Amino acid sequence: MARLGMVIDTKKCVGCMDCVVACKTENNVPEGYNKDWIVQETKGAFPTLTTEIRSERCNHCDNPPCVSCCPTGASHVHELGKVVLVTKNECIGCKACVASCPYDARFIHPDGYADKCTFCIHRVEKGLDPACVSVCPTHCMYFGDLDDPNSQVSRLLASRKNHSLMPEVGTQPRIFYLR
Amino acid sequence: MHELTTTRSNPQIDPSLHIWGWEIPVYLFLGGLVAGIMIISGYFLFKGRYKHSYFSCFWLPHISLVLLSAGMFALFLDLEHKLYVWRLFTTFKVASPMSWGSWILILVYPTLLASTLTRVPPAFQNRIKLFDKVSAFINQRPQLVKNIGVLSMIVGAILGMYTGVLLSALGARPLWNSSILWVLFLTSGLSAAAAFVHLITDDKYERELLAKADNGFLIFELFLFAQFIIGLLSSTQVHQNAAHLILSGPYAAVFWVFVIGMGIIVPLIIQLLAVNHKVQHTPVAPIMVIVGGLILRFVIVDAGQFSRWTIAGF
C-alpha cells in the first residue's frame, strides 16, 4: 500500500498563495477558513537573517493522534495512500481531534464536523495531483509515494536536505520541506 | 530573532486554540463531583450507614443522578454535530479516552440507581412496586449492599480518573500532558464532594467526618499541585512555558487567588479550626472548596488550550 506524502521546496516557494486559493476553490472551503496556509519564518541575527516560506496543511501523520483520540472512528486512515480523513456523518463534533493536533491543522466546519486537508483524495483517486500541487506556479510542490524509492518525492528527500514540522512531537508527519 | 507570520486565521483555532468554552469545564467539574459523591456514598453503604441515615445512601445518589445528567447535558451542548451523538454508542475505540468515558457514564447510572434502592425513605415507599420489590430484595441481603457500596466506589473512582485522563491524553497541549492530572482531578472531585456533603447533610456525624476527610483531601491536593508543576517545570521548554501560564502568566491571578488561595488554603484553615472546635461549622469553607474546584477546571481547560508546541515552528 502506498504512503502518500508531499515535498515542498522552500527555495522555490514565493508565498503567492495560489495553493491556498486553489484549495478553497477545489474543496469549497467556507469563507474565513483555511485547509492550507502560508507561513513565513525568519531566524537569526542581523545581518545573517534567513527566511523560509512554507505552504502548510495537515501533515497526514504516520502516527496521527487525531485518529486515535476519535471516539466514533470518524477520523480514520484511508486505505488509499494512508491519507488521514474525516467521515463527516460519523463525526459528533466533540473537537478532541482538533485539540489533539499539535499543528492546529483542523477546524470545525460551520456544518458541525471536523474538517481539514484531504490531500484532495477525490482527485488522487482519479490519478491527479492535489489542487495545490497542480496550480503551483513555481512548481515547488511534489506529491507521491514515500515508500517507493523511485518516486520523485523519495528521490528529492534522498538528495536534498529537508525537515518536517515538530518531529519532536512524535506524530511522524508526511510533509517535508526542502532547505 | 525568531519570527513567524501566518496567513491562517481559522475560527476557534487562531491566534490560540479556544474550541472548548464553559461546557467542558462544567462537565468535568460535575463528573468529578459525582465521582467523589459515589466514592463517599459507596463507603457509607459499605460501612452499613444506610441503616442510620437516609442522606448519604438515598439522597446523595439521587442528587448525583441530577448532577451527572446536568454535566452530560453540558457535554451535549458542546457537541457541534449534535444529531450524531448516538454514534458514541455504536462503537468502542480502545485508544480514545472519550469513547471510554461515554461507556463509563453508561455504567454510572445503574450503579447510582442500585445505590438509591438500598434504603428508600418511607415517603417514597409504595409508589412504584418494582422499586419496592428490588429495595426489599437488596435489604434482605447485607452482603449485596456492601457489594453495591464497593461497586459505587470503583465506578466513582474510574469516573473521577477519566475526567483527568480525557485531557492528559491530548499530548498536543503541553499543560495537559501530565501523568498527575488524573489523580489531581480525582482528588479535587473527592474534595468537592466531601465539601458538598458537609454543606447539605443534616447528620452531625457525617458533617464532622467529611470536614476531617476534606482537610486531608485539600492537603493532598496541594501536594499534587506541587507535583504537577514540578513535573512540567522539569520537562521540555514547551512544558515549562505551559507551567508559566498558570504560575506567572495570564492565568496566574485566577490560579493563585481562586484555586489555591480561596479554593484550598483559606477553607483548609477554616475547616481545621472547625474540626478542632475553635470555630463553628459554617457553609463558607465548603462553598469555597466547591467554587475553587469549578474554577480549577476552567483554568486548566482554558490554559491548556492556550499552551502549544510552537517553539520549533508554527
Short mmCIF file of C-alpha atoms in Angstrom, two decimals:
data_model
loop_
_atom_site.label_atom_id
_atom_site.label_comp_id
_atom_site.label_asym_id
_atom_site.label_seq_id
_atom_site.Cartn_x
_atom_site.Cartn_y
_atom_site.Cartn_z
CA MET A 1 0.00 0.00 0.00
CA ALA A 2 1.30 3.42 -0.94
CA ARG A 3 2.16 6.01 1.69
CA LEU A 4 1.36 9.34 0.11
CA GLY A 5 3.27 12.41 1.16
CA MET A 6 4.31 15.82 -0.01
CA VAL A 7 7.67 17.54 -0.51
CA ILE A 8 7.82 21.33 -0.74
CA ASP A 9 10.90 23.16 -1.99
CA THR A 10 11.24 26.24 0.21
CA LYS A 11 13.91 27.61 -2.16
CA LYS A 12 11.24 27.90 -4.87
CA CYS A 13 8.17 28.88 -2.82
CA VAL A 14 7.42 32.60 -3.07
CA GLY A 15 4.34 32.58 -0.83
CA CYS A 16 1.99 33.62 -3.65
CA MET A 17 -0.91 31.75 -2.03
CA ASP A 18 -2.08 30.16 -5.30
CA CYS A 19 -2.16 26.85 -3.37
CA VAL A 20 -4.47 28.42 -0.77
CA VAL A 21 -6.85 29.79 -3.40
CA ALA A 22 -6.81 26.50 -5.35
CA CYS A 23 -7.68 24.55 -2.19
CA LYS A 24 -10.53 26.87 -1.27
CA THR A 25 -11.96 26.64 -4.78
CA GLU A 26 -11.48 22.90 -5.26
CA ASN A 27 -12.79 21.90 -1.82
CA ASN A 28 -15.43 24.57 -1.33
CA VAL A 29 -13.73 25.71 1.89
CA PRO A 30 -16.08 28.07 3.80
CA GLU A 31 -15.26 31.76 3.90
CA GLY A 32 -12.88 32.62 6.75
CA TYR A 33 -11.42 29.09 6.97
CA ASN A 34 -8.25 27.57 5.53
CA LYS A 35 -7.21 23.98 4.88
CA ASP A 36 -3.78 25.18 3.81
CA TRP A 37 -1.92 28.39 4.55
CA ILE A 38 1.41 30.17 4.13
CA VAL A 39 3.94 30.58 6.95
CA GLN A 40 6.98 32.82 6.77
CA GLU A 41 9.64 32.03 9.35
CA THR A 42 12.62 34.36 9.89
CA LYS A 43 15.53 33.33 12.11
CA GLY A 44 18.98 34.59 13.05
CA ALA A 45 20.61 37.89 13.93
CA PHE A 46 21.09 40.81 11.55
CA PRO A 47 22.78 40.74 9.04
CA THR A 48 22.68 36.92 8.83
CA LEU A 49 18.92 36.50 8.80
CA THR A 50 17.31 33.58 6.96
CA THR A 51 13.71 33.37 5.85
CA GLU A 52 11.80 30.24 4.93
CA ILE A 53 8.41 30.42 3.23
CA ARG A 54 6.26 27.34 3.61
CA SER A 55 2.91 26.16 2.35
CA GLU A 56 1.44 24.24 5.33
CA ARG A 57 -1.55 21.93 5.82
CA CYS A 58 -2.48 18.72 7.67
CA ASN A 59 0.67 16.57 7.82
CA HIS A 60 -1.22 13.28 7.34
CA CYS A 61 0.97 11.84 10.09
CA ASP A 62 2.01 8.19 10.21
CA ASN A 63 1.12 8.26 13.92
CA PRO A 64 -1.94 10.52 13.89
CA PRO A 65 -3.23 11.47 17.39
CA CYS A 66 -6.41 12.83 15.80
CA VAL A 67 -7.32 9.31 14.68
CA SER A 68 -6.53 7.55 17.95
CA CYS A 69 -8.50 10.04 20.08
CA CYS A 70 -11.64 10.00 17.89
CA PRO A 71 -14.44 8.30 19.87
CA THR A 72 -16.54 7.33 16.86
CA GLY A 73 -13.97 6.35 14.24
CA ALA A 74 -14.93 9.33 12.05
CA SER A 75 -11.25 10.28 11.86
CA HIS A 76 -9.54 7.43 10.08
CA VAL A 77 -6.62 6.43 7.90
CA HIS A 78 -7.87 5.85 4.34
CA GLU A 79 -6.66 2.73 2.56
CA LEU A 80 -5.57 4.80 -0.43
CA GLY A 81 -2.15 6.17 0.44
CA LYS A 82 -2.77 6.12 4.21
CA VAL A 83 -4.33 9.57 3.91
CA VAL A 84 -5.92 10.83 7.15
CA LEU A 85 -9.58 11.67 6.54
CA VAL A 86 -12.81 12.50 8.40
CA THR A 87 -16.16 10.87 7.60
CA LYS A 88 -18.41 13.83 8.22
CA ASN A 89 -21.61 11.91 9.03
CA GLU A 90 -19.79 9.91 11.71
CA CYS A 91 -18.28 12.99 13.39
CA ILE A 92 -20.10 14.25 16.50
CA GLY A 93 -18.10 17.48 16.67
CA CYS A 94 -16.54 16.73 20.08
CA LYS A 95 -13.37 18.58 18.98
CA ALA A 96 -10.98 16.10 20.62
CA CYS A 97 -9.18 15.71 17.28
CA VAL A 98 -8.80 19.49 16.96
CA ALA A 99 -7.23 19.65 20.44
CA SER A 100 -5.01 16.63 19.75
CA CYS A 101 -3.36 18.07 16.63
CA PRO A 102 -0.06 19.79 17.51
CA TYR A 103 -0.16 21.60 14.13
CA ASP A 104 -3.66 23.04 14.70
CA ALA A 105 -4.42 21.84 11.18
CA ARG A 106 -8.06 21.00 11.89
CA PHE A 107 -11.09 23.20 12.38
CA ILE A 108 -14.80 22.73 12.91
CA HIS A 109 -16.70 23.23 9.66
CA PRO A 110 -19.72 25.55 10.05
CA ASP A 111 -21.90 22.46 9.40
CA GLY A 112 -20.55 20.95 12.65
CA TYR A 113 -17.98 18.33 11.69
CA ALA A 114 -14.18 18.36 11.95
CA ASP A 115 -12.54 19.31 8.67
CA LYS A 116 -9.03 19.59 7.25
CA CYS A 117 -6.85 18.93 4.18
CA THR A 118 -7.73 15.66 2.43
CA PHE A 119 -4.79 15.69 0.01
CA CYS A 120 -7.67 16.18 -2.49
CA ILE A 121 -8.43 12.45 -2.24
CA HIS A 122 -11.18 12.81 -4.86
CA ARG A 123 -8.53 13.95 -7.36
CA VAL A 124 -5.91 11.43 -6.23
CA GLU A 125 -8.42 8.61 -6.83
CA LYS A 126 -8.53 9.76 -10.47
CA GLY A 127 -4.73 9.78 -10.70
CA LEU A 128 -4.44 13.57 -10.39
CA ASP A 129 -2.30 15.62 -8.02
CA PRO A 130 -3.90 17.63 -5.19
CA ALA A 131 -5.18 21.01 -6.38
CA CYS A 132 -2.48 22.94 -4.50
CA VAL A 133 0.29 20.93 -6.20
CA SER A 134 -1.20 21.22 -9.67
CA VAL A 135 -1.56 25.03 -9.61
CA CYS A 136 1.78 25.99 -8.03
CA PRO A 137 3.34 28.49 -10.47
CA THR A 138 6.90 27.83 -9.26
CA HIS A 139 6.45 24.03 -9.22
CA CYS A 140 7.75 23.93 -5.67
CA MET A 141 5.35 21.19 -4.51
CA TYR A 142 5.74 17.48 -5.19
CA PHE A 143 3.31 14.70 -4.34
CA GLY A 144 3.84 10.95 -4.39
CA ASP A 145 4.51 7.65 -2.66
CA LEU A 146 7.11 7.99 0.10
CA ASP A 147 7.51 4.19 0.21
CA ASP A 148 8.52 4.00 -3.45
CA PRO A 149 12.28 4.71 -3.65
CA ASN A 150 11.91 5.68 -7.32
CA SER A 151 9.16 8.26 -6.78
CA GLN A 152 10.06 11.91 -7.26
CA VAL A 153 9.35 12.69 -3.59
CA SER A 154 11.65 9.88 -2.38
CA ARG A 155 14.44 10.94 -4.71
CA LEU A 156 14.18 14.58 -3.60
CA LEU A 157 14.30 13.57 0.06
CA ALA A 158 17.33 11.37 -0.63
CA SER A 159 19.20 14.10 -2.48
CA ARG A 160 18.30 17.32 -0.62
CA LYS A 161 18.46 18.49 3.00
CA ASN A 162 14.97 18.58 4.40
CA HIS A 163 12.92 18.84 7.58
CA SER A 164 9.42 18.17 8.78
CA LEU A 165 7.44 20.24 11.30
CA MET A 166 7.88 19.48 15.00
CA PRO A 167 9.34 15.98 14.64
CA GLU A 168 9.86 16.00 18.43
CA VAL A 169 6.09 15.60 18.93
CA GLY A 170 6.38 12.08 17.58
CA THR A 171 3.49 12.15 15.11
CA GLN A 172 5.77 11.33 12.14
CA PRO A 173 4.46 13.93 9.68
CA ARG A 174 4.49 13.12 5.96
CA ILE A 175 5.08 16.62 4.62
CA PHE A 176 8.72 17.55 4.18
CA TYR A 177 10.33 20.89 3.41
CA LEU A 178 13.49 21.07 1.31
CA ARG A 179 16.01 23.55 2.69
CA MET B 1 15.29 36.77 16.40
CA HIS B 2 12.72 34.13 15.58
CA GLU B 3 9.61 35.46 13.89
CA LEU B 4 6.66 33.56 12.46
CA THR B 5 3.88 35.04 10.38
CA THR B 6 0.97 33.04 9.03
CA THR B 7 -1.96 33.65 6.72
CA ARG B 8 -4.09 31.18 8.70
CA SER B 9 -6.85 32.59 10.90
CA ASN B 10 -9.29 29.72 11.38
CA PRO B 11 -12.14 30.46 13.83
CA GLN B 12 -11.62 28.84 17.26
CA ILE B 13 -8.03 27.91 16.28
CA ASP B 14 -6.14 31.18 15.80
CA PRO B 15 -4.46 33.05 17.37
CA SER B 16 -4.77 30.38 20.09
CA LEU B 17 -6.97 27.33 20.41
CA HIS B 18 -10.33 28.06 22.06
CA ILE B 19 -12.61 25.25 20.95
CA TRP B 20 -13.93 24.41 24.41
CA GLY B 21 -15.92 27.06 26.26
CA TRP B 22 -17.78 26.77 29.59
CA GLU B 23 -19.41 23.44 28.79
CA ILE B 24 -16.34 21.19 29.14
CA PRO B 25 -15.09 22.65 32.47
CA VAL B 26 -18.63 22.36 33.88
CA TYR B 27 -18.90 18.78 32.59
CA LEU B 28 -15.50 17.86 34.07
CA PHE B 29 -16.39 19.50 37.39
CA LEU B 30 -19.79 17.81 37.69
CA GLY B 31 -18.25 14.49 36.59
CA GLY B 32 -15.58 14.83 39.29
CA LEU B 33 -18.14 15.89 41.91
CA VAL B 34 -20.37 12.90 41.13
CA ALA B 35 -17.32 10.62 41.19
CA GLY B 36 -16.46 11.89 44.67
CA ILE B 37 -20.06 11.54 45.84
CA MET B 38 -20.16 7.95 44.55
CA ILE B 39 -16.99 7.12 46.48
CA ILE B 40 -18.35 8.71 49.68
CA SER B 41 -21.83 7.17 49.46
CA GLY B 42 -20.27 3.83 48.45
CA TYR B 43 -18.09 3.98 51.55
CA PHE B 44 -21.12 4.70 53.75
CA LEU B 45 -23.03 1.80 52.15
CA PHE B 46 -20.06 -0.48 52.73
CA LYS B 47 -19.87 0.61 56.36
CA GLY B 48 -23.61 -0.02 56.89
CA ARG B 49 -24.59 3.60 57.48
CA TYR B 50 -27.70 3.11 55.33
CA LYS B 51 -29.31 1.71 58.48
CA HIS B 52 -28.91 5.07 60.27
CA SER B 53 -29.05 7.76 57.61
CA TYR B 54 -31.14 8.34 54.53
CA PHE B 55 -28.96 11.20 53.38
CA SER B 56 -25.73 9.57 52.21
CA CYS B 57 -27.31 6.37 50.96
CA PHE B 58 -30.50 7.67 49.36
CA TRP B 59 -30.38 11.39 48.76
CA LEU B 60 -26.73 11.60 47.68
CA PRO B 61 -27.09 9.08 44.82
CA HIS B 62 -30.32 10.85 43.80
CA ILE B 63 -28.61 14.23 43.75
CA SER B 64 -25.76 12.59 41.79
CA LEU B 65 -28.20 11.43 39.11
CA VAL B 66 -29.34 15.04 38.63
CA LEU B 67 -25.78 16.47 38.73
CA LEU B 68 -24.45 13.89 36.27
CA SER B 69 -27.35 14.46 33.91
CA ALA B 70 -26.64 18.21 34.07
CA GLY B 71 -22.98 17.50 33.28
CA MET B 72 -23.86 15.29 30.35
CA PHE B 73 -26.25 17.95 29.08
CA ALA B 74 -23.37 20.46 29.19
CA LEU B 75 -21.27 17.99 27.18
CA PHE B 76 -24.12 17.58 24.72
CA LEU B 77 -24.34 21.36 24.33
CA ASP B 78 -20.63 21.41 23.47
CA LEU B 79 -21.00 18.95 20.58
CA GLU B 80 -21.03 20.68 17.20
CA HIS B 81 -22.78 17.82 15.37
CA LYS B 82 -25.45 17.05 17.97
CA LEU B 83 -27.68 14.86 15.81
CA TYR B 84 -24.89 12.31 15.52
CA VAL B 85 -24.30 11.90 19.28
CA TRP B 86 -25.69 8.34 19.10
CA ARG B 87 -22.53 7.41 17.17
CA LEU B 88 -20.70 7.35 20.54
CA PHE B 89 -22.65 4.24 21.49
CA THR B 90 -22.37 2.29 18.25
CA THR B 91 -18.63 1.79 18.55
CA PHE B 92 -15.89 1.40 21.12
CA LYS B 93 -12.44 2.80 20.39
CA VAL B 94 -9.83 1.43 22.78
CA ALA B 95 -7.37 4.29 22.21
CA SER B 96 -9.94 7.05 22.68
CA PRO B 97 -10.49 8.34 26.26
CA MET B 98 -13.74 9.96 25.12
CA SER B 99 -15.03 6.59 23.92
CA TRP B 100 -14.11 5.06 27.30
CA GLY B 101 -15.85 7.96 29.02
CA SER B 102 -19.12 7.54 27.17
CA TRP B 103 -19.27 3.86 28.16
CA ILE B 104 -18.20 4.59 31.76
CA LEU B 105 -21.09 7.05 32.04
CA ILE B 106 -23.42 4.25 30.95
CA LEU B 107 -22.13 2.18 33.91
CA VAL B 108 -22.58 5.05 36.36
CA TYR B 109 -26.37 5.36 36.00
CA PRO B 110 -27.32 1.77 37.02
CA THR B 111 -24.78 1.92 39.85
CA LEU B 112 -26.36 5.11 41.21
CA LEU B 113 -29.84 3.61 40.79
CA ALA B 114 -28.82 0.48 42.73
CA SER B 115 -27.41 2.74 45.49
CA THR B 116 -30.67 4.68 45.79
CA LEU B 117 -32.66 1.45 46.22
CA THR B 118 -30.66 0.21 49.21
CA ARG B 119 -32.81 2.31 51.51
CA VAL B 120 -35.93 4.10 50.33
CA PRO B 121 -37.38 6.66 52.79
CA PRO B 122 -41.00 5.97 53.94
CA ALA B 123 -42.30 8.95 51.94
CA PHE B 124 -41.18 7.26 48.72
CA GLN B 125 -42.34 3.75 49.53
CA ASN B 126 -45.46 2.14 47.99
CA ARG B 127 -45.27 4.33 44.89
CA ILE B 128 -43.51 2.16 42.34
CA LYS B 129 -43.98 -1.53 43.09
CA LEU B 130 -40.94 -2.65 41.13
CA PHE B 131 -38.65 -0.34 43.11
CA ASP B 132 -40.16 -1.55 46.41
CA LYS B 133 -39.56 -5.18 45.41
CA VAL B 134 -35.96 -4.51 44.35
CA SER B 135 -35.34 -2.47 47.51
CA ALA B 136 -36.72 -5.28 49.72
CA PHE B 137 -34.60 -7.82 47.81
CA ILE B 138 -31.42 -5.74 48.38
CA ASN B 139 -32.22 -5.01 52.04
CA GLN B 140 -32.57 -8.68 52.86
CA ARG B 141 -29.00 -9.24 51.71
CA PRO B 142 -26.45 -7.15 53.70
CA GLN B 143 -23.59 -8.57 51.64
CA LEU B 144 -25.26 -7.32 48.46
CA VAL B 145 -25.47 -3.81 49.97
CA LYS B 146 -21.74 -3.99 50.72
CA ASN B 147 -21.08 -5.10 47.14
CA ILE B 148 -23.12 -2.19 45.79
CA GLY B 149 -21.04 0.10 48.00
CA VAL B 150 -17.80 -1.35 46.63
CA LEU B 151 -19.13 -1.10 43.05
CA SER B 152 -20.09 2.53 43.66
CA MET B 153 -16.58 3.32 44.95
CA ILE B 154 -14.89 1.58 41.99
CA VAL B 155 -17.12 3.14 39.31
CA GLY B 156 -16.80 6.53 41.03
CA ALA B 157 -13.01 6.27 41.07
CA ILE B 158 -12.94 5.33 37.36
CA LEU B 159 -15.23 8.26 36.54
CA GLY B 160 -13.04 10.68 38.53
CA MET B 161 -9.85 9.41 36.86
CA TYR B 162 -11.44 9.65 33.42
CA THR B 163 -12.12 13.39 33.83
CA GLY B 164 -8.35 13.93 34.06
CA VAL B 165 -7.31 11.31 31.51
CA LEU B 166 -9.59 12.94 28.93
CA LEU B 167 -7.29 15.97 28.93
CA SER B 168 -3.92 14.38 29.70
CA ALA B 169 -4.26 12.04 26.68
CA LEU B 170 -4.12 15.07 24.39
CA GLY B 171 -0.34 15.32 24.06
CA ALA B 172 -0.52 18.30 21.72
CA ARG B 173 -1.36 20.55 24.70
CA PRO B 174 1.70 20.60 26.98
CA LEU B 175 -0.18 21.79 30.10
CA TRP B 176 -2.49 18.77 29.99
CA ASN B 177 0.25 16.33 29.08
CA SER B 178 0.92 15.30 32.69
CA SER B 179 0.53 11.94 34.38
CA ILE B 180 -0.57 13.77 37.57
CA LEU B 181 -3.72 15.29 36.08
CA TRP B 182 -5.98 12.26 36.60
CA VAL B 183 -5.14 11.94 40.30
CA LEU B 184 -5.38 15.73 40.74
CA PHE B 185 -8.88 15.79 39.23
CA LEU B 186 -9.93 12.70 41.21
CA THR B 187 -8.75 14.28 44.48
CA SER B 188 -10.35 17.61 43.61
CA GLY B 189 -13.61 15.75 42.86
CA LEU B 190 -13.42 13.95 46.21
CA SER B 191 -12.70 17.22 47.99
CA ALA B 192 -15.65 18.98 46.30
CA ALA B 193 -17.91 16.00 47.11
CA ALA B 194 -16.85 15.98 50.78
CA ALA B 195 -17.50 19.75 50.91
CA PHE B 196 -20.87 19.23 49.21
CA VAL B 197 -21.97 16.62 51.78
CA HIS B 198 -20.55 18.76 54.59
CA LEU B 199 -22.65 21.65 53.25
CA ILE B 200 -26.04 19.99 52.94
CA THR B 201 -26.17 16.97 55.27
CA ASP B 202 -28.33 17.19 58.39
CA ASP B 203 -26.35 14.38 60.04
CA LYS B 204 -23.81 15.70 62.57
CA TYR B 205 -21.59 12.59 62.37
CA GLU B 206 -21.33 12.82 58.56
CA ARG B 207 -20.63 16.55 58.67
CA GLU B 208 -17.81 16.14 61.17
CA LEU B 209 -16.33 13.11 59.39
CA LEU B 210 -16.41 14.73 55.95
CA ALA B 211 -14.94 18.02 57.20
CA LYS B 212 -12.00 16.00 58.54
CA ALA B 213 -11.76 13.98 55.31
CA ASP B 214 -11.90 17.17 53.23
CA ASN B 215 -8.96 18.59 55.16
CA GLY B 216 -6.99 15.50 54.15
CA PHE B 217 -8.09 15.82 50.51
CA LEU B 218 -7.15 19.53 50.42
CA ILE B 219 -3.67 18.89 51.86
CA PHE B 220 -3.15 16.05 49.36
CA GLU B 221 -4.39 18.32 46.56
CA LEU B 222 -1.74 20.92 47.47
CA PHE B 223 0.89 18.18 47.30
CA LEU B 224 -0.44 17.09 43.89
CA PHE B 225 -0.36 20.67 42.57
CA ALA B 226 3.31 20.84 43.60
CA GLN B 227 3.96 17.55 41.78
CA PHE B 228 2.05 18.73 38.71
CA ILE B 229 4.01 21.98 38.48
CA ILE B 230 7.39 20.42 39.27
CA GLY B 231 6.72 17.78 36.61
CA LEU B 232 6.08 20.46 34.00
CA LEU B 233 9.00 22.66 35.08
CA SER B 234 11.45 19.77 34.90
CA SER B 235 10.30 18.76 31.40
CA THR B 236 10.88 20.32 27.95
CA GLN B 237 10.80 24.04 27.16
CA VAL B 238 7.21 23.87 25.91
CA HIS B 239 6.11 22.20 29.15
CA GLN B 240 7.94 24.87 31.16
CA ASN B 241 6.18 27.56 29.11
CA ALA B 242 2.87 25.82 29.86
CA ALA B 243 3.60 25.82 33.60
CA HIS B 244 4.37 29.54 33.50
CA LEU B 245 0.92 30.20 32.03
CA ILE B 246 -0.58 29.40 35.44
CA LEU B 247 2.40 30.33 37.61
CA SER B 248 3.15 33.82 36.32
CA GLY B 249 1.31 34.22 33.01
CA PRO B 250 -2.21 35.27 32.03
CA TYR B 251 -3.89 32.62 34.21
CA ALA B 252 -1.72 33.20 37.30
CA ALA B 253 -4.03 35.63 39.14
CA VAL B 254 -7.05 33.33 38.86
CA PHE B 255 -4.97 30.25 39.68
CA TRP B 256 -3.27 31.65 42.79
CA VAL B 257 -6.21 33.66 44.17
CA PHE B 258 -9.23 31.47 43.39
CA VAL B 259 -7.85 27.94 43.01
CA ILE B 260 -5.02 27.83 45.55
CA GLY B 261 -5.93 30.68 47.95
CA MET B 262 -9.73 30.79 48.14
CA GLY B 263 -10.24 27.22 46.92
CA ILE B 264 -7.77 25.34 49.11
CA ILE B 265 -5.73 27.29 51.71
CA VAL B 266 -8.41 29.55 53.25
CA PRO B 267 -11.10 26.81 53.53
CA LEU B 268 -8.45 24.41 54.83
CA ILE B 269 -7.61 26.84 57.66
CA ILE B 270 -11.31 27.42 58.44
CA GLN B 271 -12.07 23.68 58.45
CA LEU B 272 -9.02 22.84 60.57
CA LEU B 273 -10.28 25.35 63.15
CA ALA B 274 -13.82 23.90 62.87
CA VAL B 275 -12.84 20.26 63.39
CA ASN B 276 -10.75 21.33 66.40
CA HIS B 277 -13.84 23.15 67.76
CA LYS B 278 -12.19 26.59 67.67
CA VAL B 279 -14.91 27.92 65.36
CA GLN B 280 -18.33 26.60 64.33
CA HIS B 281 -19.00 24.76 61.07
CA THR B 282 -20.38 27.27 58.55
CA PRO B 283 -21.22 26.97 54.85
CA VAL B 284 -18.35 29.35 53.97
CA ALA B 285 -15.50 26.82 53.74
CA PRO B 286 -17.36 24.13 51.78
CA ILE B 287 -18.73 26.70 49.32
CA MET B 288 -15.18 27.99 48.76
CA VAL B 289 -13.94 24.44 48.12
CA ILE B 290 -16.73 23.73 45.61
CA VAL B 291 -16.26 27.03 43.74
CA GLY B 292 -12.48 26.52 43.78
CA GLY B 293 -12.93 23.08 42.20
CA LEU B 294 -15.06 24.56 39.44
CA ILE B 295 -12.57 27.36 38.76
CA LEU B 296 -9.73 24.81 38.69
CA ARG B 297 -11.41 23.08 35.71
CA PHE B 298 -11.89 26.42 33.94
CA VAL B 299 -8.23 27.39 34.47
CA ILE B 300 -6.85 24.02 33.36
CA VAL B 301 -9.12 23.74 30.29
CA ASP B 302 -8.51 27.33 29.17
CA ALA B 303 -4.77 27.47 29.89
CA GLY B 304 -4.32 24.01 28.35
CA GLN B 305 -5.83 25.19 25.10
CA PHE B 306 -3.53 28.21 25.19
CA SER B 307 -0.44 26.01 25.59
CA ARG B 308 1.15 24.65 22.42
CA TRP B 309 4.26 23.22 20.75
CA THR B 310 5.21 26.36 18.85
CA ILE B 311 8.82 26.63 19.90
CA ALA B 312 10.07 24.51 16.99
CA GLY B 313 7.88 26.02 14.29
CA PHE B 314 4.35 27.09 13.62
#
